[in-house]
Amino acid sequence: MNEPAIRTEEQIISLFPDRETQVCRGWVLKRMEGQLLVYPLYYKFSNGDIPENIRRCEEISRQCGTGCVFRIVEHTNYHLSSILTDNGYGLEKCGVVGEWNLTTDTGELCMKGKMQGGLFLKNGNGGTGYVMAGEIVVGIKRQGLLFLPDGNLPDISMEDILRFSMANGIVRILADIPGEEELPERYGRLGFRRVYLYRRYQKNQEEKSSKEQEN
């Protein structure tokens, strides 16, 4: 079990307290992005019980009127990917989570240049802040942590993100970078490290259509 990755996933999940959350026998279910995201972080049942838990999650997703998507972190739940495949799921996308921690070197890098663009901090509820670029939420800040839900930021330089972090008491950044299996070069150059890979599985369209016809 990849305990460090699980702890990081827990931190990411906790940044969205306003999103409806349920727990299904150790799997965390959260309504995100118009879907029911299933984080199978913990379980204490045998592999034979996993198909039943998948069906429970699917039933909850039907009640919510959303699709059901499983997010599996590498080196956890070794059998779940194959069981999902056997139950009509396919790989929707993969992504990598990167982490940056404030060091003297990165601090000096941030101070050398002047921040461009219009990043600003908007206060939210419960001590949560939102890093904004115009009307777009770029990141979520809580205390010294900044989370970038989509690390693909073509119009914003990572140098500006680091400078903004330095100016706003952020000492750690987590970036979710969809569509990548390895940390992009621009992240590594600025001192980010690869934390883990994740894969997301969703019901194949043909399987979904047949199920809907049966109902």
PDB file of N, CA, C and O in Angstrom, residues 134-182:
ATOM      1  N   GLY A 134      -8.051  36.448 -13.199  1.00  0.00           N
ATOM      2  CA  GLY A 134      -9.299  36.984 -13.717  1.00  0.00           C
ATOM      3  C   GLY A 134     -10.464  36.302 -13.012  1.00  0.00           C
ATOM      4  O   GLY A 134     -10.558  36.294 -11.784  1.00  0.00           O
ATOM      5  N   GLU A 135     -11.347  35.680 -13.797  1.00  0.00           N
ATOM      6  CA  GLU A 135     -12.503  34.971 -13.234  1.00  0.00           C
ATOM      7  C   GLU A 135     -12.236  33.477 -13.054  1.00  0.00           C
ATOM      8  O   GLU A 135     -13.127  32.731 -12.636  1.00  0.00           O
ATOM      9  N   ILE A 136     -11.042  33.028 -13.376  1.00  0.00           N
ATOM     10  CA  ILE A 136     -10.717  31.597 -13.357  1.00  0.00           C
ATOM     11  C   ILE A 136     -10.001  31.234 -12.064  1.00  0.00           C
ATOM     12  O   ILE A 136      -9.055  31.911 -11.647  1.00  0.00           O
ATOM     13  N   VAL A 137     -10.456  30.155 -11.411  1.00  0.00           N
ATOM     14  CA  VAL A 137      -9.777  29.641 -10.223  1.00  0.00           C
ATOM     15  C   VAL A 137      -8.588  28.802 -10.674  1.00  0.00           C
ATOM     16  O   VAL A 137      -8.746  27.772 -11.336  1.00  0.00           O
ATOM     17  N   VAL A 138      -7.403  29.245 -10.323  1.00  0.00           N
ATOM     18  CA  VAL A 138      -6.178  28.546 -10.693  1.00  0.00           C
ATOM     19  C   VAL A 138      -5.774  27.548  -9.621  1.00  0.00           C
ATOM     20  O   VAL A 138      -5.293  26.447  -9.915  1.00  0.00           O
ATOM     21  N   GLY A 139      -5.962  27.933  -8.355  1.00  0.00           N
ATOM     22  CA  GLY A 139      -5.540  27.072  -7.256  1.00  0.00           C
ATOM     23  C   GLY A 139      -6.361  27.298  -6.005  1.00  0.00           C
ATOM     24  O   GLY A 139      -7.091  28.281  -5.891  1.00  0.00           O
ATOM     25  N   ILE A 140      -6.232  26.377  -5.078  1.00  0.00           N
ATOM     26  CA  ILE A 140      -6.932  26.434  -3.798  1.00  0.00           C
ATOM     27  C   ILE A 140      -5.882  26.499  -2.694  1.00  0.00           C
ATOM     28  O   ILE A 140      -4.979  25.651  -2.645  1.00  0.00           O
ATOM     29  N   LYS A 141      -5.983  27.480  -1.832  1.00  0.00           N
ATOM     30  CA  LYS A 141      -4.999  27.696  -0.770  1.00  0.00           C
ATOM     31  C   LYS A 141      -5.628  27.429   0.589  1.00  0.00           C
ATOM     32  O   LYS A 141      -6.720  27.899   0.884  1.00  0.00           O
ATOM     33  N   ARG A 142      -4.920  26.666   1.396  1.00  0.00           N
ATOM     34  CA  ARG A 142      -5.300  26.505   2.797  1.00  0.00           C
ATOM     35  C   ARG A 142      -4.027  26.536   3.625  1.00  0.00           C
ATOM     36  O   ARG A 142      -3.163  25.666   3.475  1.00  0.00           O
ATOM     37  N   GLN A 143      -3.943  27.547   4.471  1.00  0.00           N
ATOM     38  CA  GLN A 143      -2.742  27.786   5.268  1.00  0.00           C
ATOM     39  C   GLN A 143      -1.529  27.855   4.328  1.00  0.00           C
ATOM     40  O   GLN A 143      -1.524  28.641   3.403  1.00  0.00           O
ATOM     41  N   GLY A 144      -0.510  27.019   4.527  1.00  0.00           N
ATOM     42  CA  GLY A 144       0.694  27.100   3.700  1.00  0.00           C
ATOM     43  C   GLY A 144       0.684  26.197   2.495  1.00  0.00           C
ATOM     44  O   GLY A 144       1.714  26.032   1.827  1.00  0.00           O
ATOM     45  N   LEU A 145      -0.469  25.600   2.171  1.00  0.00           N
ATOM     46  CA  LEU A 145      -0.572  24.667   1.042  1.00  0.00           C
ATOM     47  C   LEU A 145      -1.361  25.289  -0.095  1.00  0.00           C
ATOM     48  O   LEU A 145      -2.411  25.895   0.107  1.00  0.00           O
ATOM     49  N   LEU A 146      -0.854  25.131  -1.303  1.00  0.00           N
ATOM     50  CA  LEU A 146      -1.571  25.518  -2.510  1.00  0.00           C
ATOM     51  C   LEU A 146      -1.757  24.289  -3.380  1.00  0.00           C
ATOM     52  O   LEU A 146      -0.797  23.565  -3.664  1.00  0.00           O
ATOM     53  N   PHE A 147      -3.000  24.048  -3.817  1.00  0.00           N
ATOM     54  CA  PHE A 147      -3.293  22.925  -4.704  1.00  0.00           C
ATOM     55  C   PHE A 147      -3.728  23.463  -6.049  1.00  0.00           C
ATOM     56  O   PHE A 147      -4.629  24.308  -6.152  1.00  0.00           O
ATOM     57  N   LEU A 148      -3.091  22.981  -7.114  1.00  0.00           N
ATOM     58  CA  LEU A 148      -3.464  23.319  -8.485  1.00  0.00           C
ATOM     59  C   LEU A 148      -4.285  22.166  -9.053  1.00  0.00           C
ATOM     60  O   LEU A 148      -3.724  21.108  -9.375  1.00  0.00           O
ATOM     61  N   PRO A 149      -5.615  22.298  -9.161  1.00  0.00           N
ATOM     62  CA  PRO A 149      -6.449  21.186  -9.643  1.00  0.00           C
ATOM     63  C   PRO A 149      -6.125  20.754 -11.061  1.00  0.00           C
ATOM     64  O   PRO A 149      -6.321  19.599 -11.423  1.00  0.00           O
ATOM     65  N   ASP A 150      -5.670  21.683 -11.880  1.00  0.00           N
ATOM     66  CA  ASP A 150      -5.249  21.363 -13.253  1.00  0.00           C
ATOM     67  C   ASP A 150      -3.914  22.046 -13.485  1.00  0.00           C
ATOM     68  O   ASP A 150      -3.846  23.255 -13.707  1.00  0.00           O
ATOM     69  N   GLY A 151      -2.843  21.261 -13.416  1.00  0.00           N
ATOM     70  CA  GLY A 151      -1.503  21.816 -13.541  1.00  0.00           C
ATOM     71  C   GLY A 151      -1.110  22.213 -14.949  1.00  0.00           C
ATOM     72  O   GLY A 151      -0.014  22.730 -15.154  1.00  0.00           O
ATOM     73  N   ASN A 152      -1.990  21.964 -15.933  1.00  0.00           N
ATOM     74  CA  ASN A 152      -1.721  22.411 -17.294  1.00  0.00           C
ATOM     75  C   ASN A 152      -2.170  23.866 -17.415  1.00  0.00           C
ATOM     76  O   ASN A 152      -3.344  24.145 -17.651  1.00  0.00           O
ATOM     77  N   LEU A 153      -1.236  24.786 -17.225  1.00  0.00           N
ATOM     78  CA  LEU A 153      -1.564  26.212 -17.192  1.00  0.00           C
ATOM     79  C   LEU A 153      -0.855  26.923 -18.345  1.00  0.00           C
ATOM     80  O   LEU A 153       0.177  27.569 -18.160  1.00  0.00           O
ATOM     81  N   PRO A 154      -1.393  26.845 -19.560  1.00  0.00           N
ATOM     82  CA  PRO A 154      -0.685  27.390 -20.718  1.00  0.00           C
ATOM     83  C   PRO A 154      -0.528  28.900 -20.676  1.00  0.00           C
ATOM     84  O   PRO A 154       0.408  29.443 -21.263  1.00  0.00           O
ATOM     85  N   ASP A 155      -1.443  29.607 -20.011  1.00  0.00           N
ATOM     86  CA  ASP A 155      -1.407  31.073 -20.020  1.00  0.00           C
ATOM     87  C   ASP A 155      -0.763  31.664 -18.772  1.00  0.00           C
ATOM     88  O   ASP A 155      -0.700  32.881 -18.630  1.00  0.00           O
ATOM     89  N   ILE A 156      -0.310  30.804 -17.852  1.00  0.00           N
ATOM     90  CA  ILE A 156       0.282  31.282 -16.599  1.00  0.00           C
ATOM     91  C   ILE A 156       1.604  30.560 -16.398  1.00  0.00           C
ATOM     92  O   ILE A 156       1.663  29.323 -16.460  1.00  0.00           O
ATOM     93  N   SER A 157       2.659  31.303 -16.145  1.00  0.00           N
ATOM     94  CA  SER A 157       3.963  30.672 -15.954  1.00  0.00           C
ATOM     95  C   SER A 157       4.069  30.106 -14.547  1.00  0.00           C
ATOM     96  O   SER A 157       3.524  30.668 -13.593  1.00  0.00           O
ATOM     97  N   MET A 158       4.759  28.978 -14.416  1.00  0.00           N
ATOM     98  CA  MET A 158       4.967  28.399 -13.097  1.00  0.00           C
ATOM     99  C   MET A 158       5.841  29.295 -12.239  1.00  0.00           C
ATOM    100  O   MET A 158       5.730  29.310 -11.017  1.00  0.00           O
ATOM    101  N   GLU A 159       6.720  30.080 -12.884  1.00  0.00           N
ATOM    102  CA  GLU A 159       7.523  31.035 -12.124  1.00  0.00           C
ATOM    103  C   GLU A 159       6.628  32.036 -11.404  1.00  0.00           C
ATOM    104  O   GLU A 159       6.871  32.399 -10.249  1.00  0.00           O
ATOM    105  N   ASP A 160       5.559  32.491 -12.095  1.00  0.00           N
ATOM    106  CA  ASP A 160       4.619  33.412 -11.455  1.00  0.00           C
ATOM    107  C   ASP A 160       3.895  32.746 -10.290  1.00  0.00           C
ATOM    108  O   ASP A 160       3.643  33.374  -9.263  1.00  0.00           O
ATOM    109  N   ILE A 161       3.556  31.455 -10.464  1.00  0.00           N
ATOM    110  CA  ILE A 161       2.916  30.717  -9.368  1.00  0.00           C
ATOM    111  C   ILE A 161       3.839  30.675  -8.159  1.00  0.00           C
ATOM    112  O   ILE A 161       3.411  30.889  -7.012  1.00  0.00           O
ATOM    113  N   LEU A 162       5.125  30.417  -8.391  1.00  0.00           N
ATOM    114  CA  LEU A 162       6.077  30.351  -7.275  1.00  0.00           C
ATOM    115  C   LEU A 162       6.249  31.718  -6.621  1.00  0.00           C
ATOM    116  O   LEU A 162       6.316  31.820  -5.394  1.00  0.00           O
ATOM    117  N   ARG A 163       6.328  32.759  -7.422  1.00  0.00           N
ATOM    118  CA  ARG A 163       6.471  34.101  -6.850  1.00  0.00           C
ATOM    119  C   ARG A 163       5.231  34.485  -6.043  1.00  0.00           C
ATOM    120  O   ARG A 163       5.325  35.086  -4.972  1.00  0.00           O
ATOM    121  N   PHE A 164       4.076  34.143  -6.567  1.00  0.00           N
ATOM    122  CA  PHE A 164       2.834  34.401  -5.837  1.00  0.00           C
ATOM    123  C   PHE A 164       2.839  33.634  -4.518  1.00  0.00           C
ATOM    124  O   PHE A 164       2.421  34.160  -3.476  1.00  0.00           O
ATOM    125  N   SER A 165       3.307  32.387  -4.561  1.00  0.00           N
ATOM    126  CA  SER A 165       3.361  31.569  -3.348  1.00  0.00           C
ATOM    127  C   SER A 165       4.265  32.206  -2.299  1.00  0.00           C
ATOM    128  O   SER A 165       3.914  32.287  -1.113  1.00  0.00           O
ATOM    129  N   MET A 166       5.426  32.662  -2.729  1.00  0.00           N
ATOM    130  CA  MET A 166       6.361  33.309  -1.816  1.00  0.00           C
ATOM    131  C   MET A 166       5.738  34.529  -1.162  1.00  0.00           C
ATOM    132  O   MET A 166       5.930  34.806   0.015  1.00  0.00           O
ATOM    133  N   ALA A 167       4.960  35.267  -1.934  1.00  0.00           N
ATOM    134  CA  ALA A 167       4.379  36.515  -1.426  1.00  0.00           C
ATOM    135  C   ALA A 167       3.176  36.274  -0.531  1.00  0.00           C
ATOM    136  O   ALA A 167       2.741  37.192   0.172  1.00  0.00           O
ATOM    137  N   ASN A 168       2.641  35.046  -0.534  1.00  0.00           N
ATOM    138  CA  ASN A 168       1.406  34.785   0.216  1.00  0.00           C
ATOM    139  C   ASN A 168       1.552  33.663   1.238  1.00  0.00           C
ATOM    140  O   ASN A 168       0.565  33.029   1.615  1.00  0.00           O
ATOM    141  N   GLY A 169       2.759  33.412   1.685  1.00  0.00           N
ATOM    142  CA  GLY A 169       2.978  32.468   2.767  1.00  0.00           C
ATOM    143  C   GLY A 169       2.775  31.010   2.415  1.00  0.00           C
ATOM    144  O   GLY A 169       2.546  30.174   3.294  1.00  0.00           O
ATOM    145  N   ILE A 170       2.863  30.678   1.126  1.00  0.00           N
ATOM    146  CA  ILE A 170       2.702  29.284   0.693  1.00  0.00           C
ATOM    147  C   ILE A 170       4.077  28.619   0.688  1.00  0.00           C
ATOM    148  O   ILE A 170       5.015  29.130   0.085  1.00  0.00           O
ATOM    149  N   VAL A 171       4.180  27.486   1.358  1.00  0.00           N
ATOM    150  CA  VAL A 171       5.465  26.783   1.438  1.00  0.00           C
ATOM    151  C   VAL A 171       5.418  25.419   0.752  1.00  0.00           C
ATOM    152  O   VAL A 171       6.442  24.749   0.624  1.00  0.00           O
ATOM    153  N   ARG A 172       4.244  25.005   0.302  1.00  0.00           N
ATOM    154  CA  ARG A 172       4.102  23.712  -0.356  1.00  0.00           C
ATOM    155  C   ARG A 172       3.042  23.807  -1.437  1.00  0.00           C
ATOM    156  O   ARG A 172       1.979  24.408  -1.221  1.00  0.00           O
ATOM    157  N   ILE A 173       3.338  23.243  -2.596  1.00  0.00           N
ATOM    158  CA  ILE A 173       2.390  23.224  -3.708  1.00  0.00           C
ATOM    159  C   ILE A 173       2.187  21.777  -4.152  1.00  0.00           C
ATOM    160  O   ILE A 173       3.149  21.026  -4.313  1.00  0.00           O
ATOM    161  N   LEU A 174       0.936  21.401  -4.367  1.00  0.00           N
ATOM    162  CA  LEU A 174       0.586  20.128  -4.996  1.00  0.00           C
ATOM    163  C   LEU A 174      -0.082  20.455  -6.320  1.00  0.00           C
ATOM    164  O   LEU A 174      -0.995  21.281  -6.369  1.00  0.00           O
ATOM    165  N   ALA A 175       0.370  19.820  -7.375  1.00  0.00           N
ATOM    166  CA  ALA A 175      -0.179  20.062  -8.708  1.00  0.00           C
ATOM    167  C   ALA A 175      -0.676  18.756  -9.299  1.00  0.00           C
ATOM    168  O   ALA A 175       0.081  17.784  -9.401  1.00  0.00           O
ATOM    169  N   ASP A 176      -1.954  18.726  -9.655  1.00  0.00           N
ATOM    170  CA  ASP A 176      -2.538  17.587 -10.364  1.00  0.00           C
ATOM    171  C   ASP A 176      -2.414  17.884 -11.849  1.00  0.00           C
ATOM    172  O   ASP A 176      -2.989  18.852 -12.352  1.00  0.00           O
ATOM    173  N   ILE A 177      -1.656  17.047 -12.559  1.00  0.00           N
ATOM    174  CA  ILE A 177      -1.349  17.307 -13.970  1.00  0.00           C
ATOM    175  C   ILE A 177      -1.952  16.179 -14.814  1.00  0.00           C
ATOM    176  O   ILE A 177      -1.331  15.129 -15.012  1.00  0.00           O
ATOM    177  N   PRO A 178      -3.177  16.348 -15.304  1.00  0.00           N
ATOM    178  CA  PRO A 178      -3.823  15.288 -16.087  1.00  0.00           C
ATOM    179  C   PRO A 178      -3.158  15.103 -17.434  1.00  0.00           C
ATOM    180  O   PRO A 178      -2.589  16.039 -18.010  1.00  0.00           O
ATOM    181  N   GLY A 179      -3.230  13.864 -17.922  1.00  0.00           N
ATOM    182  CA  GLY A 179      -2.692  13.561 -19.240  1.00  0.00           C
ATOM    183  C   GLY A 179      -1.209  13.272 -19.263  1.00  0.00           C
ATOM    184  O   GLY A 179      -0.636  13.057 -20.335  1.00  0.00           O
ATOM    185  N   GLU A 180      -0.576  13.254 -18.103  1.00  0.00           N
ATOM    186  CA  GLU A 180       0.861  12.991 -18.023  1.00  0.00           C
ATOM    187  C   GLU A 180       1.120  11.769 -17.145  1.00  0.00           C
ATOM    188  O   GLU A 180       0.422  11.528 -16.171  1.00  0.00           O
ATOM    189  N   GLU A 181       2.148  11.004 -17.509  1.00  0.00           N
ATOM    190  CA  GLU A 181       2.568   9.886 -16.675  1.00  0.00           C
ATOM    191  C   GLU A 181       3.861  10.186 -15.936  1.00  0.00           C
ATOM    192  O   GLU A 181       4.191   9.523 -14.958  1.00  0.00           O
ATOM    193  N   GLU A 182       4.586  11.166 -16.415  1.00  0.00           N
ATOM    194  CA  GLU A 182       5.797  11.627 -15.756  1.00  0.00           C
ATOM    195  C   GLU A 182       5.698  13.136 -15.547  1.00  0.00           C
ATOM    196  O   GLU A 182       4.933  13.818 -16.234  1.00  0.00           O
TER     197      GLU A 182
END
